[in-house]
Structures are given as C-alpha cells and as structure tokens.
Amino acid sequence: MPRKLHLVSLGCTKNLVDSEVMLGKLAEYELTQDPEEADVIIVNTCGFIEAAKAESISTVLELHERRKEDSLLVMSGCLSERYREELAEQMPEIDIFTGVGDYERIDELIRRRISSFSPEVYLATERSPRLITGSNYHAYIKIAEGCNQNCSFCAIPSFKGRLHSRTLDSITAEVAALTQKGFYDFSFISQDSSSYGRDLGMREGLVELIRHVEMIPGVRSARILYLYPSTTSFELIDALADSPVFQTYYDMPIQHIDDGVLRIMKRGFGEEKTRALLERMRQKEGSFVRSSVIAGHPGESEEAFERLCDFLESFGFDRINVFAYSNEEGTSAYAMEQLSPEQIEERTQILGEIARRSKEKSLEAMVGRNVELALDGPSQEHASLLSARPLLWAPEIDGEVLVNDSNDLPVTIGGLYAAKITEMVGEQLLARLLTSD
C-alpha cells in the first residue's frame, strides 16, 4: 500500500511552484486531502508579513493536532528559512525543518528524517520534477528568484537573496514540455519580473522572453505578473500589447503615489514616472491593469494618504490589492516611527472600499462584451453553474465568471469557449457560451 502525503502550500504562487516540485519528487506517495490519514504532512510556509506568518504557524499547529501517530510533519519555505533558529527551539512539534533551498531534496530529507537548510536559494528548471496542481490547462512558470530591490518594508531579499534568473532556453524548454501535456495558458512569475535577465546581461529580458514564448507551438495565452515600476519600460508595455500570445495584462504594484512616501519606501522612482507608465498601459486597447498599495507605512501623512486615495479613485484600476503595513524586523522601516494600529486599520479599510468600487466598475464595463473563456469546472459557490475565467484575467486573483447558459454545447473542463457576458448580479458576472474552440 502506498504511503500517503498531505501538502499545504501557503502564500504566493512562487511558493506554489516550489510545492509542485516537492510533489514531483514525492510522486510515489498517494495524495490525500485528509491530514489524519497522511503518513507525511508538509506545510510550505510564507514569511512575508505578520498575517502570513501567523497563518503559517496556526496551520502547522492545527495539522499537528490532527495528524496520526508516527506520521512526519515537515515545515518548509520562507518562514522556516527566515526564523530557523527560533522555530527549532520553539516548535518541537515539527519533525523536519527545511527552508527555500532543498525542495528537490525533500524525498531524501524525509527518507533520512533530517532537517536541512541549503545556503543556495532553489530555482526550478526545465529538468525539475513537478506536478502541476489546480488546473489541466494553466501553469505558473517561475523565471527568476531573489530580488535586487531594497524596499524599506520588505524582508524578502534577506532570505531569498539577490536576483538569479533562469536562461531563456531553460524557460522555453519547460513551457514547450508542458504544451505537450496539454497546457496552453501560462503565467510567468518572479519577485521582480521586470528585472528578469539583468543578471544575465539582458537589458530587456522580458521582451526577449515574450519573443521566445511566441514561437512555441501550443501556447495560446500568457501573462507576466509582478512588474516593478523602476524596471518597467515603455518597450515592455508595447511588447505585451503587440504580442499575439501574451495578454495585454499589466500587474505593477505601485505601493503608493506620493513622492515623499515613495522616497521613504526606497522605491527608486516617483509619481511622475509611475503615472507615465500606468497611462501608457491604460492607453493600450483592451488592457487590464492591476496594482497593489500599502496602507499606513511609516511617514505616510494624512495629506499623502489622501493623495493616494484620490489617485486610486480617479485612475480606474481593474483590480487593486490593499495590504496593511506590517512592521518586519530586518527592514529599514522597522526602526522608523510607526503609525498606530488604529490608523493603519482605518486606512486599510478606506483603501479596501476604493478597491471594491474599482473592481465593480471594471466588471460593469464588461457586460455585453464577447470574451474568450476557459472553463474551470462547477463553481464552488454555485454548484448549478460553471466557473470560468476570461483568458485576459490571471488565475485565482482576478475572480471568476459564472456560466449560466451553456447553449447546449459540450462542456469540457479546461476547454476554450467564445462567450458573451450577459449581466452582472451583485458583484458577479454571468455569461452565455456561444461557440467552443
């Protein structure tokens, strides 16, 4: 009888790729959704901000309470890497600790029942074993690891290191292999994607990547996530808009718009360039623009906050992520004079409401449009309806469209369909299928 494995991947999609590599290395295990019957439980943790750290700890402790006798509990990932000494002392519940460098050694660590922290940060290649989860048509492709930026609020470079990019040949080989397995939609990800290739001597690495991916048979759709404003160029914006394969999709976290706050954040640019980049994106036909902002960073005056609110209200983002400032040790903002928790919470709620209204306007503008939808299966919230995603949208973060009229077409999970957005009910779009691909 095969041994059983239960894996929980927390945090970002970059973490998910590493989790999928561990699943590939442990292919002899039978996967189970029930931790109580698992022989091995792995939690791939997130250590980005306080909320993520708390979620990681509570998840590990909950699984410890539920696991069966003689099972192994493994803690991997960013939180484990960042606080390796403290966690080893304070969490005797964990059998094996490992960080961000040993994902391809997970089978060995489990077999030998040892902990390990490699001095090198792991970056998957086309040769890495990997079990894609959650989709039969979409895959995330990690193009680089680490980050060369020095943002005041971010501790990630302290445990992920400097930028380390994969070669174009490695990336295209992985994508080509996945198309042979039926995958046709790809999201290219890294901590600072617009810096991709600079450590390899490429000035416009993403533009080169776009051109290489366009030549791979079987790629129907692609997008790039996590652009950094000071390394994003007009050339890149234009290349995405002109591509027959890549979506005109721009995900550029700006974090703020006020020049003073941006300087404190050590973002390396200001309002003028930010606005110029965003306006260039918005001018592209059919563009989708997503961003992220931080509420309550040290040094954010009431006036600066109001300027941020006014900008977000007026620009018309399709999606906005709002993060409450988290004071992280090891960052330059850690020792700064902090805003009160009440101020941070209030500003987070205000920005969250702006984000909600922006999304609502973006959704309303889609009513009556024809779109290309990928079917993901029955909706989890509406069992009688089908969950689908416009190919323009990124998986998981941009939402779903509910198909309430299949037009008697054969329903294929992962299939592509031409559809019409017929109405908006509450904050949910409904669609009617027109033709299948």
Coordinates of C-alpha atoms in Angstrom, one line a residue:
M1 CA 0.0 0.0 0.0
P2 CA 1.5 3.4 -1.0
R3 CA 2.2 5.9 1.8
K4 CA 0.0 9.0 1.8
L5 CA 1.0 12.6 1.6
H6 CA -0.8 15.8 2.6
L7 CA 0.7 19.1 1.4
V8 CA -0.4 22.6 2.2
S9 CA 1.1 25.5 0.2
L10 CA 0.7 28.9 1.7
G11 CA 1.5 32.4 0.4
C12 CA 2.3 33.3 -3.2
T13 CA 2.2 31.4 -6.5
K14 CA 6.0 31.4 -6.4
N15 CA 5.7 29.2 -3.3
L16 CA 3.2 27.1 -5.2
V17 CA 5.7 26.2 -7.9
D18 CA 8.2 25.0 -5.2
S19 CA 5.4 23.0 -3.6
E20 CA 4.7 21.4 -7.0
V21 CA 8.3 20.4 -7.3
M22 CA 8.1 18.7 -3.9
L23 CA 5.0 16.8 -5.1
G24 CA 7.0 15.7 -8.2
K25 CA 9.8 14.4 -6.0
L26 CA 7.3 12.5 -3.9
A27 CA 5.4 11.0 -6.7
E28 CA 5.4 7.6 -5.1
Y29 CA 3.1 8.9 -2.4
E30 CA -0.7 8.9 -2.7
L31 CA -2.0 12.4 -2.2
T32 CA -4.8 12.8 0.4
Q33 CA -6.9 15.8 1.4
D34 CA -7.3 14.3 4.9
P35 CA -4.3 15.0 7.1
E36 CA -5.4 12.5 9.6
E37 CA -4.6 9.6 7.3
A38 CA -1.4 11.1 5.9
D39 CA 2.0 9.5 6.6
V40 CA 3.8 12.7 5.7
I41 CA 2.4 16.2 6.1
I42 CA 4.3 19.2 4.5
V43 CA 3.5 22.8 5.1
N44 CA 5.3 25.1 2.7
T45 CA 5.1 28.4 4.7
C46 CA 5.0 32.1 3.9
G47 CA 7.1 34.6 6.0
F48 CA 6.3 37.8 4.1
I49 CA 4.2 39.8 6.6
E50 CA 2.8 39.2 10.1
A51 CA -0.6 37.9 8.9
A52 CA 1.1 35.3 6.7
K53 CA 3.5 34.3 9.4
A54 CA 0.5 33.8 11.8
E55 CA -1.4 31.8 9.2
S56 CA 1.7 29.5 8.7
I57 CA 2.1 28.9 12.4
S58 CA -1.5 28.2 13.1
T59 CA -1.7 25.9 10.1
V60 CA 1.2 23.8 11.3
L61 CA -0.1 23.6 14.9
E62 CA -3.6 22.6 13.6
L63 CA -2.2 19.9 11.5
H64 CA 0.0 18.6 14.4
E65 CA -3.2 18.2 16.5
R66 CA -4.9 16.2 13.7
R67 CA -2.0 14.0 12.5
K68 CA -1.8 10.3 13.2
E69 CA 0.8 8.7 15.3
D70 CA 4.2 8.0 13.7
S71 CA 3.5 10.5 10.9
L72 CA 6.1 13.1 9.8
L73 CA 5.4 16.8 10.0
V74 CA 7.6 18.9 7.7
M75 CA 7.9 22.7 7.8
S76 CA 9.5 24.2 4.7
G77 CA 9.6 27.6 2.9
C78 CA 10.1 31.2 3.7
L79 CA 9.0 31.3 7.3
S80 CA 11.1 28.3 8.2
E81 CA 14.1 29.8 6.4
R82 CA 13.7 33.2 8.0
Y83 CA 13.3 32.0 11.6
R84 CA 15.1 28.7 11.5
E85 CA 16.8 29.0 14.9
E86 CA 13.7 30.3 16.8
L87 CA 11.3 27.8 15.3
A88 CA 13.7 24.9 16.0
E89 CA 13.7 25.9 19.7
Q90 CA 10.0 26.8 20.0
M91 CA 8.2 24.2 17.9
P92 CA 9.1 20.7 19.0
E93 CA 6.0 19.5 17.1
I94 CA 8.0 19.7 13.8
D95 CA 9.9 16.6 12.8
I96 CA 11.8 18.1 9.8
F97 CA 12.7 21.7 9.1
T98 CA 13.8 22.9 5.7
G99 CA 13.9 26.3 4.1
V100 CA 14.0 27.6 0.5
G101 CA 16.9 25.7 -0.9
D102 CA 16.1 22.0 -0.6
Y103 CA 12.9 21.4 -2.4
E104 CA 14.4 18.8 -4.8
R105 CA 15.9 17.0 -1.8
I106 CA 12.6 16.6 0.1
D107 CA 12.4 12.9 -0.7
E108 CA 15.9 12.4 0.8
L109 CA 15.1 14.5 3.9
I110 CA 12.0 12.5 4.6
R111 CA 13.8 9.2 4.0
R112 CA 16.6 10.1 6.3
R113 CA 14.4 12.1 8.7
I114 CA 16.8 15.0 8.8
S115 CA 16.4 18.8 8.6
S116 CA 18.4 20.8 6.1
F117 CA 19.0 24.5 5.1
S118 CA 20.9 24.8 1.9
P119 CA 23.0 28.0 1.5
E120 CA 21.6 28.4 -2.0
V121 CA 18.0 29.5 -2.8
Y122 CA 16.3 27.0 -5.0
L123 CA 15.1 27.8 -8.5
A124 CA 13.3 25.2 -10.6
T125 CA 14.5 24.4 -14.1
E126 CA 13.0 22.5 -17.1
R127 CA 14.6 19.4 -15.6
S128 CA 12.9 19.7 -12.2
P129 CA 10.2 17.1 -11.4
R130 CA 6.9 18.9 -11.0
L131 CA 3.2 18.0 -10.5
I132 CA 1.0 20.9 -11.7
T133 CA -1.9 21.4 -9.4
G134 CA -5.3 23.1 -9.7
S135 CA -5.6 23.1 -13.5
N136 CA -5.3 21.0 -16.5
Y137 CA -4.6 23.9 -18.9
H138 CA -2.8 26.6 -16.9
A139 CA 0.7 26.6 -15.3
Y140 CA 2.9 29.1 -13.4
I141 CA 6.4 29.4 -14.7
K142 CA 9.0 30.9 -12.3
I143 CA 11.5 32.8 -14.3
A144 CA 13.8 34.1 -11.5
E145 CA 14.4 34.0 -7.8
G146 CA 15.5 36.7 -5.4
C147 CA 15.4 40.5 -5.7
N148 CA 17.8 43.4 -6.2
Q149 CA 15.4 46.0 -4.8
N150 CA 15.8 47.5 -1.3
C151 CA 12.2 48.4 -0.4
S152 CA 12.0 49.7 3.1
F153 CA 9.1 47.4 4.1
C154 CA 10.2 44.1 2.5
A155 CA 12.4 41.4 4.2
I156 CA 12.3 39.0 1.2
P157 CA 15.8 39.8 -0.1
S158 CA 17.2 39.0 3.3
F159 CA 16.3 35.3 3.0
K160 CA 15.8 35.0 -0.8
G161 CA 19.0 36.7 -1.9
R162 CA 19.8 38.7 -5.0
L163 CA 18.2 38.3 -8.4
H164 CA 19.0 35.0 -10.1
S165 CA 17.4 34.5 -13.5
R166 CA 16.8 31.3 -15.5
T167 CA 18.1 31.2 -19.0
L168 CA 15.7 31.7 -21.9
D169 CA 16.5 28.2 -23.1
S170 CA 15.5 26.7 -19.7
I171 CA 12.2 28.6 -19.6
T172 CA 11.2 27.9 -23.2
A173 CA 12.1 24.2 -22.7
E174 CA 9.8 23.9 -19.7
V175 CA 6.9 25.7 -21.5
A176 CA 7.3 23.5 -24.6
A177 CA 7.3 20.4 -22.5
L178 CA 4.1 21.5 -20.7
T179 CA 2.3 22.2 -24.0
Q180 CA 3.0 18.6 -25.0
K181 CA 0.9 17.7 -21.9
G182 CA -2.0 19.9 -22.9
F183 CA -1.2 23.1 -21.1
Y184 CA -1.8 26.2 -23.2
D185 CA -2.1 29.1 -20.7
F186 CA 0.9 30.4 -18.7
S187 CA 1.7 32.9 -16.0
F188 CA 5.3 34.0 -15.8
I189 CA 6.3 35.0 -12.2
S190 CA 9.1 36.1 -10.0
Q191 CA 9.7 38.6 -7.2
D192 CA 10.6 41.4 -9.6
S193 CA 9.8 40.1 -13.1
S194 CA 10.7 43.3 -15.0
S195 CA 14.3 42.9 -13.8
Y196 CA 14.4 39.4 -15.4
G197 CA 17.7 38.7 -17.2
R198 CA 19.6 41.7 -15.9
D199 CA 22.0 39.4 -14.1
L200 CA 22.5 37.6 -17.4
G201 CA 23.4 40.7 -19.3
M202 CA 20.0 41.3 -20.9
R203 CA 18.7 44.9 -20.9
E204 CA 15.1 43.9 -21.8
G205 CA 14.9 40.3 -20.7
L206 CA 11.1 40.2 -20.6
V207 CA 10.9 41.5 -24.2
E208 CA 13.3 38.7 -25.2
L209 CA 11.2 36.2 -23.2
I210 CA 8.0 37.3 -25.0
R211 CA 9.6 36.8 -28.4
H212 CA 10.8 33.3 -27.5
V213 CA 7.5 32.2 -26.0
E214 CA 5.6 33.4 -29.0
M215 CA 7.4 30.9 -31.1
I216 CA 6.4 27.9 -29.0
P217 CA 3.6 25.8 -30.7
G218 CA 0.7 25.2 -28.4
V219 CA 0.9 28.4 -26.3
R220 CA -2.5 30.1 -26.7
S221 CA -2.2 32.6 -23.9
A222 CA 0.3 34.1 -21.4
R223 CA 0.8 36.9 -19.0
I224 CA 3.5 38.3 -16.8
L225 CA 3.0 39.1 -13.1
Y226 CA 4.7 41.4 -10.6
L227 CA 6.4 44.2 -12.6
Y228 CA 8.4 46.7 -10.6
P229 CA 7.9 50.4 -11.8
S230 CA 11.5 51.5 -11.9
T231 CA 12.5 48.5 -14.1
T232 CA 9.4 48.5 -16.3
S233 CA 9.9 50.2 -19.7
F234 CA 7.7 51.6 -22.4
E235 CA 9.2 48.9 -24.7
L236 CA 8.0 46.2 -22.4
I237 CA 4.5 47.7 -22.2
D238 CA 4.3 47.9 -26.0
A239 CA 5.7 44.4 -26.5
L240 CA 2.9 43.0 -24.3
A241 CA 0.2 45.0 -26.2
D242 CA 1.6 43.9 -29.6
S243 CA 2.0 40.2 -28.8
P244 CA -0.3 37.7 -30.5
V245 CA 0.1 35.4 -27.5
F246 CA 0.7 37.5 -24.3
Q247 CA -2.3 39.2 -22.8
T248 CA -2.4 43.0 -22.6
Y249 CA -2.2 42.4 -18.8
Y250 CA -0.2 44.7 -16.5
D251 CA 0.3 43.8 -12.9
M252 CA 2.5 46.5 -11.4
P253 CA 2.4 47.0 -7.6
I254 CA 3.0 50.8 -7.1
Q255 CA 2.6 50.7 -3.3
H256 CA 2.0 54.4 -3.2
I257 CA 1.8 57.5 -5.4
D258 CA 3.1 60.3 -3.1
D259 CA 6.7 61.3 -3.8
G260 CA 7.6 61.7 -0.2
V261 CA 6.3 58.3 0.8
L262 CA 7.9 56.6 -2.2
R263 CA 11.2 58.0 -1.2
I264 CA 10.8 56.7 2.4
M265 CA 9.8 53.3 0.9
K266 CA 13.1 53.4 -1.2
R267 CA 11.2 52.6 -4.3
G268 CA 13.7 54.4 -6.6
F269 CA 11.2 56.4 -8.6
G270 CA 8.4 58.9 -8.1
E271 CA 4.9 59.9 -9.0
E272 CA 5.7 61.3 -12.5
K273 CA 7.2 58.1 -13.8
T274 CA 4.6 55.9 -12.1
R275 CA 1.8 57.9 -13.8
A276 CA 3.5 57.8 -17.2
L277 CA 3.9 54.0 -17.1
L278 CA 0.3 53.5 -16.0
E279 CA -1.1 55.9 -18.6
R280 CA 0.8 54.0 -21.3
M281 CA -0.7 50.8 -20.0
R282 CA -4.2 52.2 -19.9
Q283 CA -4.0 53.5 -23.4
K284 CA -3.5 50.0 -24.9
E285 CA -6.6 48.6 -26.4
G286 CA -8.3 46.0 -24.2
S287 CA -5.7 46.4 -21.4
F288 CA -6.2 45.1 -17.9
V289 CA -4.3 47.0 -15.1
R290 CA -3.8 45.6 -11.6
S291 CA -1.8 47.1 -8.8
S292 CA -1.0 46.8 -5.1
V293 CA -0.7 49.5 -2.4
I294 CA 0.3 49.6 1.3
A295 CA -1.7 51.4 3.9
G296 CA 0.0 53.1 6.8
H297 CA 3.7 52.9 6.0
P298 CA 5.8 55.0 8.4
G299 CA 5.9 58.6 7.2
E300 CA 2.6 58.4 5.5
S301 CA 0.9 61.7 6.4
E302 CA -2.8 62.4 6.2
E303 CA -2.2 64.5 3.2
A304 CA -0.1 61.8 1.5
F305 CA -2.8 59.2 2.2
E306 CA -5.5 61.4 0.7
R307 CA -3.4 61.9 -2.4
L308 CA -3.2 58.1 -2.7
C309 CA -6.9 57.8 -2.3
D310 CA -7.6 60.4 -4.9
F311 CA -5.3 58.8 -7.4
L312 CA -6.8 55.3 -6.9
E313 CA -10.3 56.7 -7.3
S314 CA -9.5 58.6 -10.5
F315 CA -7.2 56.2 -12.4
G316 CA -9.6 53.3 -12.9
F317 CA -7.6 50.2 -12.0
D318 CA -9.2 46.9 -12.9
R319 CA -8.0 45.4 -9.6
I320 CA -6.2 46.8 -6.5
N321 CA -4.7 44.7 -3.8
V322 CA -4.5 46.5 -0.4
F323 CA -2.0 45.5 2.2
A324 CA -1.9 46.8 5.8
Y325 CA 1.6 47.9 6.6
S326 CA 3.4 45.1 8.6
N327 CA 6.5 46.1 10.6
E328 CA 9.0 43.5 9.7
E329 CA 12.3 43.1 11.6
G330 CA 15.3 43.3 9.3
T331 CA 13.8 46.0 7.2
S332 CA 14.8 49.7 7.1
A333 CA 11.3 50.8 8.1
Y334 CA 11.4 48.6 11.2
A335 CA 13.0 51.3 13.4
M336 CA 11.0 54.2 11.9
E337 CA 8.3 55.9 13.9
Q338 CA 5.2 53.8 13.4
L339 CA 1.6 54.8 12.8
S340 CA -0.8 53.5 15.3
P341 CA -2.6 50.2 14.6
E342 CA -5.9 52.1 14.6
Q343 CA -4.6 54.4 11.9
I344 CA -3.3 51.5 9.8
E345 CA -6.6 49.6 10.1
E346 CA -8.7 52.7 9.2
R347 CA -6.6 53.5 6.2
T348 CA -6.7 49.8 5.1
Q349 CA -10.5 49.8 5.2
I350 CA -10.8 53.0 3.2
L351 CA -8.4 51.8 0.5
G352 CA -10.3 48.4 0.5
E353 CA -13.5 50.2 -0.2
I354 CA -11.9 52.1 -3.1
A355 CA -10.5 48.8 -4.4
R356 CA -14.0 47.3 -4.3
R357 CA -15.5 50.2 -6.2
S358 CA -12.8 50.0 -8.8
K359 CA -13.4 46.3 -9.4
E360 CA -17.1 46.8 -9.6
K361 CA -16.7 49.5 -12.3
S362 CA -14.3 47.2 -14.2
L363 CA -16.8 44.3 -14.1
E364 CA -19.7 46.5 -15.1
A365 CA -17.8 47.6 -18.2
M366 CA -17.6 44.0 -19.3
V367 CA -21.4 43.5 -19.6
G368 CA -22.4 43.0 -23.2
R369 CA -18.9 42.1 -24.3
N370 CA -17.8 38.9 -26.1
V371 CA -14.9 37.2 -24.3
E372 CA -12.8 34.1 -24.6
L373 CA -13.4 31.9 -21.5
A374 CA -11.6 28.9 -20.2
L375 CA -13.8 26.5 -18.2
D376 CA -12.6 25.6 -14.8
G377 CA -15.5 23.3 -13.7
P378 CA -18.5 23.6 -11.4
S379 CA -18.5 26.7 -9.3
Q380 CA -17.7 26.1 -5.6
E381 CA -20.2 28.6 -4.5
H382 CA -22.9 27.9 -7.1
A383 CA -23.0 24.2 -7.8
S384 CA -25.5 24.5 -10.6
L385 CA -23.3 27.0 -12.5
L386 CA -20.0 26.6 -14.3
S387 CA -16.9 28.6 -13.2
A388 CA -14.9 30.1 -16.0
R389 CA -12.1 32.7 -16.4
P390 CA -11.6 35.2 -19.2
L391 CA -8.1 34.4 -20.6
L392 CA -7.3 38.1 -20.0
W393 CA -7.6 37.6 -16.3
A394 CA -4.9 35.9 -14.1
P395 CA -6.0 32.7 -12.3
E396 CA -7.0 32.9 -8.7
I397 CA -6.6 36.6 -8.1
D398 CA -8.9 38.2 -10.7
G399 CA -12.1 36.2 -10.0
E400 CA -14.4 34.1 -12.0
V401 CA -17.2 34.4 -14.5
L402 CA -20.3 32.2 -13.9
V403 CA -21.7 30.5 -17.0
N404 CA -25.5 30.0 -16.5
D405 CA -26.2 29.1 -20.2
S406 CA -24.1 26.6 -21.9
N407 CA -26.1 26.9 -25.1
D408 CA -26.2 23.1 -25.3
L409 CA -22.5 23.0 -26.1
P410 CA -20.4 20.0 -24.8
V411 CA -18.8 21.1 -21.5
T412 CA -15.1 20.3 -21.3
I413 CA -13.1 21.3 -18.3
G414 CA -10.1 23.3 -19.5
G415 CA -11.8 23.9 -22.8
L416 CA -11.9 27.3 -24.5
Y417 CA -15.2 29.0 -25.5
A418 CA -16.4 32.2 -27.1
A419 CA -18.9 33.7 -24.7
K420 CA -20.9 36.8 -24.0
I421 CA -21.1 38.5 -20.7
T422 CA -24.9 38.9 -20.3
E423 CA -25.4 40.6 -16.9
M424 CA -23.9 41.4 -13.5
V425 CA -25.7 40.2 -10.4
G426 CA -24.3 41.7 -7.3
E427 CA -20.5 41.6 -7.9
Q428 CA -20.7 38.5 -10.1
L429 CA -20.7 38.4 -13.9
L430 CA -22.8 35.9 -15.7
A431 CA -22.1 34.6 -19.2
R432 CA -23.6 32.6 -22.1
L433 CA -21.4 30.3 -24.1
L434 CA -21.5 31.0 -27.9
T435 CA -19.1 28.5 -29.5
S436 CA -16.4 26.1 -28.5
D437 CA -12.8 26.3 -29.7

